[in-house]
Amino acid sequence: MYAQMVETGVKQVKALDDMSPEERVFQEKIDAEIKIEPKNWMPDAYRKTLIRQVSQHAHSEIVGMLPEGNWVTRAPTLKRKLQLMAKIQDEAGHGLYLYSAMETLGADRDEEVEKLHSGRAKYSSIFNYPTLNWADMGAVGWLVDGAAIVNQVVLQRTSYGPYSRAMIRICKEESFHQRQGYEILLTMMRQGNDAQKAMVQDAINRLWWPALMMFGPSDADSPNSAQSMAWKIKRHTNDELRQRFIDQTVPQLEILGCSAPDPDLKWNAERGHYDFGEIQWDEFFDVIKGNGPCNRERLETRRNAISDGTWVRRAAVAHANKKKQRAAA
Ligand SMILES: CC(C)(COP(=O)(O)OP(=O)(O)OC[C@H]1O[C@@H](n2cnc3c(N)ncnc32)[C@H](O)[C@@H]1OP(=O)(O)O)[C@@H](O)C(=O)NCCC(=O)NCCSC(=O)Cc1ccccc1
């Protein structure tokens, strides 16, 4: 039983013997794989951890629309444009779905969005990198959605019911995103000219390491992992999922005929996994502190979207009120 193991990660996890009777019943439910539902008793810290994770996840989906939104007007064909718009709309849906899951924990959506806009809330580091060429749309789908899926497939079994159910639907859509991204890159590599092939390699060179950073700091530096694993909010550690992603992505990289910007990437038959080079953690922590290449631009775009849309929301409310008055007359 995980809770009895008392992980010695960065934060200490409470042993079963030190828990209040309520906490003990709660932990036993978790250990028996019974989902926690909104009206069930839960420790404050469990609620807080989930609000933190689910809100960050929702913000990531919403901010994650921006690097791709940059390419809607420049997609090379009508088919590509429709696919890209469908993908971006899916991400908006995921964000709204996740904000709803977060509200079931008692969090206020406006307050959490305000934390994002004022730079107090985190969202995935990956979306602070620019998307510079059309191949980036393929690489985002393949690598970024690919990494998101590896993380989210296991979250389908997370202990909080509304979050786990949201993940089931979201994962189905992310699989489509991943495949359409890979297909963009395959088309460019198999039918493209030398310049287009070079664009694919350039996109991979820029997005490879940031995609690996999506899984979060290494386990030794992940303050939340031990407790989140004990509560089964997280089902695998950051490093386990990063390794899983690399192992499944390298064969796809080889099919593309491209390489990763990592001279240390090689199959280790003894471990049964790929070895890989050192991640630049300074860069990761700098990006999550707000100093990535696009952090300021992303937040400004979100703030402007809210202020520019004020008149639409007011008009919608006025229209709804008018309809209500007519119906009552
Ligand atoms: C694994 C982790 C991300 C982090 O583990 P935890 O146990 O929570 O934390 P840990 O102790 O390991 O870290 C210490 C601190 O570092 C923060 N931090 C860590 N990593 C990152 C990071 N990469 N970026 C920024 N911050 C990060 C972390 O919050 C914590 O900060 P705090 O203590 O709050 O100040 C977890 O929250 C999770 O699974 N979330 C759900 C999945 C999710 O959110 N997916 C989003 C992508 S969805 C997507 O891409 C779909 C899409 C595709 C294409 C286009 C558009 C959309």
Coordinates of C-alpha atoms in Angstrom, one line a residue, residues 13-324:
V13 CA 3.9 11.7 2.9
K14 CA 1.8 11.0 6.0
A15 CA 1.9 7.4 7.3
L16 CA -1.4 5.7 7.8
D17 CA -0.8 5.6 11.5
D18 CA -0.5 9.4 11.7
M19 CA -3.8 10.1 9.9
S20 CA -7.1 11.2 11.4
P21 CA -9.9 8.6 11.2
E22 CA -11.4 10.6 8.2
E23 CA -8.1 10.7 6.4
R24 CA -7.6 7.0 7.0
V25 CA -11.0 6.2 5.4
F26 CA -10.2 8.5 2.5
Q27 CA -6.8 6.9 1.9
E28 CA -8.3 3.4 2.1
K29 CA -10.8 4.4 -0.5
I30 CA -7.9 5.6 -2.7
D31 CA -5.9 2.4 -2.1
A32 CA -9.0 0.4 -3.1
E33 CA -9.2 2.3 -6.4
I34 CA -12.6 3.9 -5.5
K35 CA -13.0 7.3 -7.2
I36 CA -13.4 10.4 -5.0
E37 CA -16.5 12.4 -6.1
P38 CA -17.2 16.1 -5.5
K39 CA -19.5 15.6 -2.5
N40 CA -17.2 13.1 -0.7
W41 CA -15.0 14.2 2.2
M42 CA -11.4 15.0 1.1
P43 CA -8.4 16.4 2.9
D44 CA -7.9 20.2 2.2
A45 CA -4.5 19.5 0.8
Y46 CA -5.9 16.9 -1.7
R47 CA -8.5 19.5 -2.8
K48 CA -5.8 22.2 -3.1
T49 CA -3.4 20.0 -5.1
L50 CA -6.1 19.1 -7.5
I51 CA -7.3 22.7 -8.0
R52 CA -3.6 23.5 -8.7
Q53 CA -3.1 20.7 -11.2
V54 CA -6.4 20.9 -13.0
S55 CA -6.4 24.7 -13.3
Q56 CA -2.8 24.6 -14.7
H57 CA -3.9 21.9 -17.1
A58 CA -6.9 24.0 -18.2
H59 CA -4.8 27.1 -18.6
S60 CA -2.3 25.0 -20.7
E61 CA -5.1 24.0 -23.1
I62 CA -6.2 27.6 -23.5
V63 CA -2.8 29.2 -23.9
G64 CA -1.9 26.2 -26.0
M65 CA -4.2 27.4 -28.7
L66 CA -2.0 30.4 -29.3
P67 CA 1.1 28.9 -31.0
E68 CA -1.2 27.1 -33.5
G69 CA -3.6 30.1 -33.9
N70 CA -0.6 31.8 -35.4
W71 CA -0.7 29.5 -38.4
V72 CA -4.5 29.3 -39.3
T73 CA -4.2 32.0 -41.9
R74 CA -1.0 30.5 -43.4
A75 CA -1.9 26.8 -43.5
P76 CA -0.8 25.5 -47.0
T77 CA -4.1 24.0 -48.1
L78 CA -7.8 24.3 -47.2
K79 CA -7.7 20.7 -45.8
R80 CA -4.8 21.6 -43.5
K81 CA -6.6 24.8 -42.4
L82 CA -9.7 22.9 -41.5
Q83 CA -7.7 20.3 -39.5
L84 CA -5.8 23.0 -37.7
M85 CA -9.0 24.9 -36.8
A86 CA -10.7 21.7 -35.6
K87 CA -7.7 20.9 -33.4
I88 CA -7.6 24.4 -31.9
Q89 CA -11.4 24.2 -31.2
D90 CA -10.8 20.8 -29.5
E91 CA -8.2 22.5 -27.2
A92 CA -10.7 25.2 -26.3
G93 CA -13.2 22.5 -25.4
H94 CA -10.6 20.7 -23.3
G95 CA -9.9 23.9 -21.4
L96 CA -13.6 24.5 -20.7
Y97 CA -14.1 20.8 -19.7
L98 CA -11.2 21.1 -17.3
Y99 CA -12.3 24.4 -15.8
S100 CA -15.7 22.7 -15.1
A101 CA -13.9 19.7 -13.4
M102 CA -12.0 22.3 -11.3
E103 CA -15.2 24.1 -10.3
T104 CA -16.6 20.8 -8.8
L105 CA -13.8 21.2 -6.3
G106 CA -15.2 24.6 -5.2
A107 CA -12.7 26.8 -7.1
D108 CA -13.9 29.9 -8.8
R109 CA -13.2 30.0 -12.5
D110 CA -12.9 33.8 -12.7
E111 CA -10.4 33.9 -9.8
E112 CA -8.3 31.1 -11.4
V113 CA -8.3 32.8 -14.8
E114 CA -7.3 36.1 -13.1
K115 CA -4.3 34.3 -11.5
L116 CA -3.3 33.2 -15.0
H117 CA -3.6 36.7 -16.4
S118 CA -1.7 38.3 -13.6
G119 CA 1.2 35.8 -14.0
R120 CA 0.5 34.0 -10.7
A121 CA -0.6 30.7 -12.2
K122 CA 1.5 28.3 -14.2
Y123 CA 0.7 26.7 -17.5
S124 CA 2.7 24.2 -19.6
S125 CA 6.2 25.5 -20.3
I126 CA 6.0 24.3 -23.9
F127 CA 3.6 27.0 -25.0
N128 CA 6.2 29.7 -24.3
Y129 CA 8.2 28.7 -27.4
P130 CA 7.5 30.3 -30.8
T131 CA 6.1 28.4 -33.8
L132 CA 8.3 29.6 -36.6
N133 CA 7.5 27.5 -39.7
W134 CA 4.7 25.3 -41.0
A135 CA 6.6 22.1 -39.9
D136 CA 6.1 23.4 -36.3
M137 CA 2.4 22.6 -36.7
G138 CA 3.4 19.0 -37.4
A139 CA 5.9 18.9 -34.6
V140 CA 3.5 20.4 -32.1
G141 CA 0.9 17.7 -33.0
W142 CA 3.4 14.9 -33.0
L143 CA 5.7 15.9 -30.1
V144 CA 3.5 18.2 -27.9
D145 CA 0.2 16.3 -28.2
G146 CA 2.3 13.1 -28.1
A147 CA 3.8 14.0 -24.7
A148 CA 0.4 15.3 -23.5
I149 CA -1.1 11.9 -24.4
V150 CA 1.5 9.9 -22.5
N151 CA 0.8 12.0 -19.4
Q152 CA -2.9 12.1 -19.8
V153 CA -3.6 8.4 -20.7
V154 CA -2.5 7.5 -17.1
L155 CA -4.5 10.4 -15.7
Q156 CA -7.6 8.5 -16.9
R157 CA -7.1 6.5 -13.8
T158 CA -6.5 9.5 -11.5
S159 CA -8.4 9.2 -8.2
Y160 CA -10.7 12.3 -8.6
G161 CA -13.8 11.2 -10.6
P162 CA -14.6 14.3 -12.7
Y163 CA -10.9 14.7 -13.7
S164 CA -10.5 11.1 -14.7
R165 CA -13.7 11.2 -16.8
A166 CA -12.6 14.4 -18.5
M167 CA -9.3 12.7 -19.4
I168 CA -11.1 9.9 -21.2
R169 CA -12.7 12.2 -23.8
I170 CA -9.7 14.5 -24.0
C171 CA -7.3 11.6 -24.8
K172 CA -9.5 10.4 -27.7
E173 CA -9.2 13.9 -29.3
E174 CA -5.5 14.2 -28.5
S175 CA -4.8 11.0 -30.4
F176 CA -6.3 12.5 -33.5
H177 CA -4.1 15.6 -32.9
Q178 CA -1.0 13.5 -32.6
R179 CA -1.7 11.6 -35.8
Q180 CA -2.5 14.7 -37.9
G181 CA 0.7 16.3 -36.7
Y182 CA 2.8 13.2 -37.6
E183 CA 1.1 13.1 -41.0
I184 CA 2.0 16.7 -41.7
L185 CA 5.7 15.8 -41.0
L186 CA 5.5 12.5 -43.0
T187 CA 4.1 14.4 -46.0
M188 CA 6.8 17.0 -45.9
M189 CA 9.5 14.4 -45.6
R190 CA 8.2 12.1 -48.3
Q191 CA 6.8 14.6 -50.8
G192 CA 8.6 17.8 -49.9
N193 CA 11.6 19.4 -51.4
D194 CA 14.9 19.9 -49.6
A195 CA 13.9 23.1 -48.0
Q196 CA 10.7 21.5 -46.7
K197 CA 12.6 18.6 -45.3
A198 CA 15.0 21.0 -43.6
M199 CA 12.1 22.8 -42.0
V200 CA 11.0 19.5 -40.4
Q201 CA 14.4 18.8 -38.9
D202 CA 14.6 22.5 -37.7
A203 CA 11.2 22.1 -36.0
I204 CA 12.3 18.9 -34.3
N205 CA 15.6 20.5 -33.2
R206 CA 13.8 23.4 -31.5
L207 CA 10.8 21.5 -30.0
W208 CA 12.5 18.2 -28.9
W209 CA 13.9 19.3 -25.6
P210 CA 11.0 21.6 -24.6
A211 CA 8.7 18.6 -25.3
L212 CA 10.7 16.5 -22.8
M213 CA 10.4 19.3 -20.3
M214 CA 6.6 19.0 -20.4
F215 CA 6.8 16.1 -18.0
G216 CA 8.1 18.4 -15.2
P217 CA 11.3 18.4 -13.2
S218 CA 13.2 15.2 -12.5
D219 CA 11.7 13.1 -9.7
A220 CA 14.4 14.2 -7.2
D221 CA 13.3 17.8 -7.8
S222 CA 9.5 17.3 -8.0
P223 CA 8.1 18.5 -4.7
N224 CA 4.5 17.4 -5.4
S225 CA 5.1 13.9 -6.8
A226 CA 5.3 11.8 -3.7
Q227 CA 2.1 13.0 -2.1
S228 CA 0.3 13.1 -5.5
M229 CA 1.3 9.5 -6.1
A230 CA 0.1 8.4 -2.6
W231 CA -3.2 10.1 -3.4
K232 CA -3.2 8.5 -6.9
I233 CA -3.7 11.9 -8.4
K234 CA -0.6 11.1 -10.4
R235 CA -0.1 7.4 -11.3
H236 CA 3.5 7.6 -12.6
T237 CA 6.4 9.9 -11.8
N238 CA 7.6 12.6 -14.2
D239 CA 10.8 10.6 -15.1
E240 CA 8.8 7.4 -15.7
L241 CA 6.5 9.2 -18.2
R242 CA 9.3 11.1 -19.9
Q243 CA 11.1 7.7 -20.5
R244 CA 8.0 6.2 -21.8
F245 CA 7.5 9.1 -24.2
I246 CA 11.1 8.8 -25.5
D247 CA 10.9 5.1 -26.0
Q248 CA 7.8 5.4 -28.1
T249 CA 8.8 8.5 -30.0
V250 CA 12.3 7.5 -31.2
P251 CA 11.1 4.7 -33.6
Q252 CA 8.6 7.3 -35.1
L253 CA 11.5 9.7 -35.5
E254 CA 13.5 7.0 -37.4
I255 CA 10.5 6.4 -39.7
L256 CA 10.5 10.1 -40.5
G257 CA 14.2 9.9 -41.4
C258 CA 15.0 12.7 -39.0
S259 CA 17.3 12.9 -35.9
A260 CA 17.0 14.3 -32.4
P261 CA 19.2 17.1 -31.3
D262 CA 20.7 14.8 -28.6
P263 CA 24.1 13.0 -29.3
D264 CA 23.5 10.8 -26.2
L265 CA 20.2 9.4 -27.4
K266 CA 20.8 5.6 -27.9
W267 CA 19.1 2.3 -27.2
N268 CA 20.3 0.6 -24.0
A269 CA 19.6 -3.1 -24.4
E270 CA 20.4 -3.8 -20.8
R271 CA 17.8 -1.3 -19.5
G272 CA 15.4 -2.0 -22.3
H273 CA 15.1 1.8 -22.8
Y274 CA 16.7 4.7 -24.7
D275 CA 19.3 6.6 -22.8
F276 CA 19.2 10.3 -23.4
G277 CA 21.3 13.4 -22.6
E278 CA 21.0 15.9 -19.8
I279 CA 18.0 18.2 -19.9
Q280 CA 18.8 21.9 -19.5
W281 CA 16.9 22.4 -16.2
D282 CA 18.0 26.0 -15.9
E283 CA 16.1 26.8 -19.0
F284 CA 13.0 24.9 -17.8
F285 CA 12.9 26.8 -14.4
D286 CA 13.5 30.1 -16.2
V287 CA 10.6 29.5 -18.5
I288 CA 8.2 28.5 -15.7
K289 CA 9.3 31.7 -13.8
G290 CA 7.9 33.7 -16.7
N291 CA 11.1 34.3 -18.7
G292 CA 10.6 32.1 -21.7
P293 CA 10.8 33.5 -25.3
C294 CA 7.0 34.1 -25.5
N295 CA 5.6 34.2 -21.9
R296 CA 4.8 37.9 -21.9
E297 CA 3.3 37.8 -25.4
R298 CA 1.1 34.8 -24.5
L299 CA -0.3 36.4 -21.4
E300 CA -0.9 39.7 -23.1
T301 CA -2.8 37.9 -25.9
R302 CA -5.0 36.2 -23.3
R303 CA -5.7 39.4 -21.5
N304 CA -6.5 41.2 -24.7
A305 CA -8.9 38.4 -25.8
I306 CA -10.9 38.9 -22.6
S307 CA -11.0 42.7 -22.9
D308 CA -11.7 42.7 -26.7
G309 CA -14.5 40.2 -26.2
T310 CA -16.3 42.3 -23.5
W311 CA -18.8 43.7 -26.0
V312 CA -19.7 40.2 -27.3
R313 CA -20.4 39.0 -23.8
R314 CA -22.5 42.1 -23.0
A315 CA -24.4 41.7 -26.3
A316 CA -25.1 38.0 -25.5
V317 CA -26.4 38.9 -22.1
A318 CA -28.6 41.7 -23.4
H319 CA -29.9 39.4 -26.1
A320 CA -30.7 36.7 -23.6
N321 CA -32.5 39.2 -21.3
K322 CA -34.6 40.5 -24.2
K323 CA -35.6 37.0 -25.2
K324 CA -36.6 36.3 -21.5

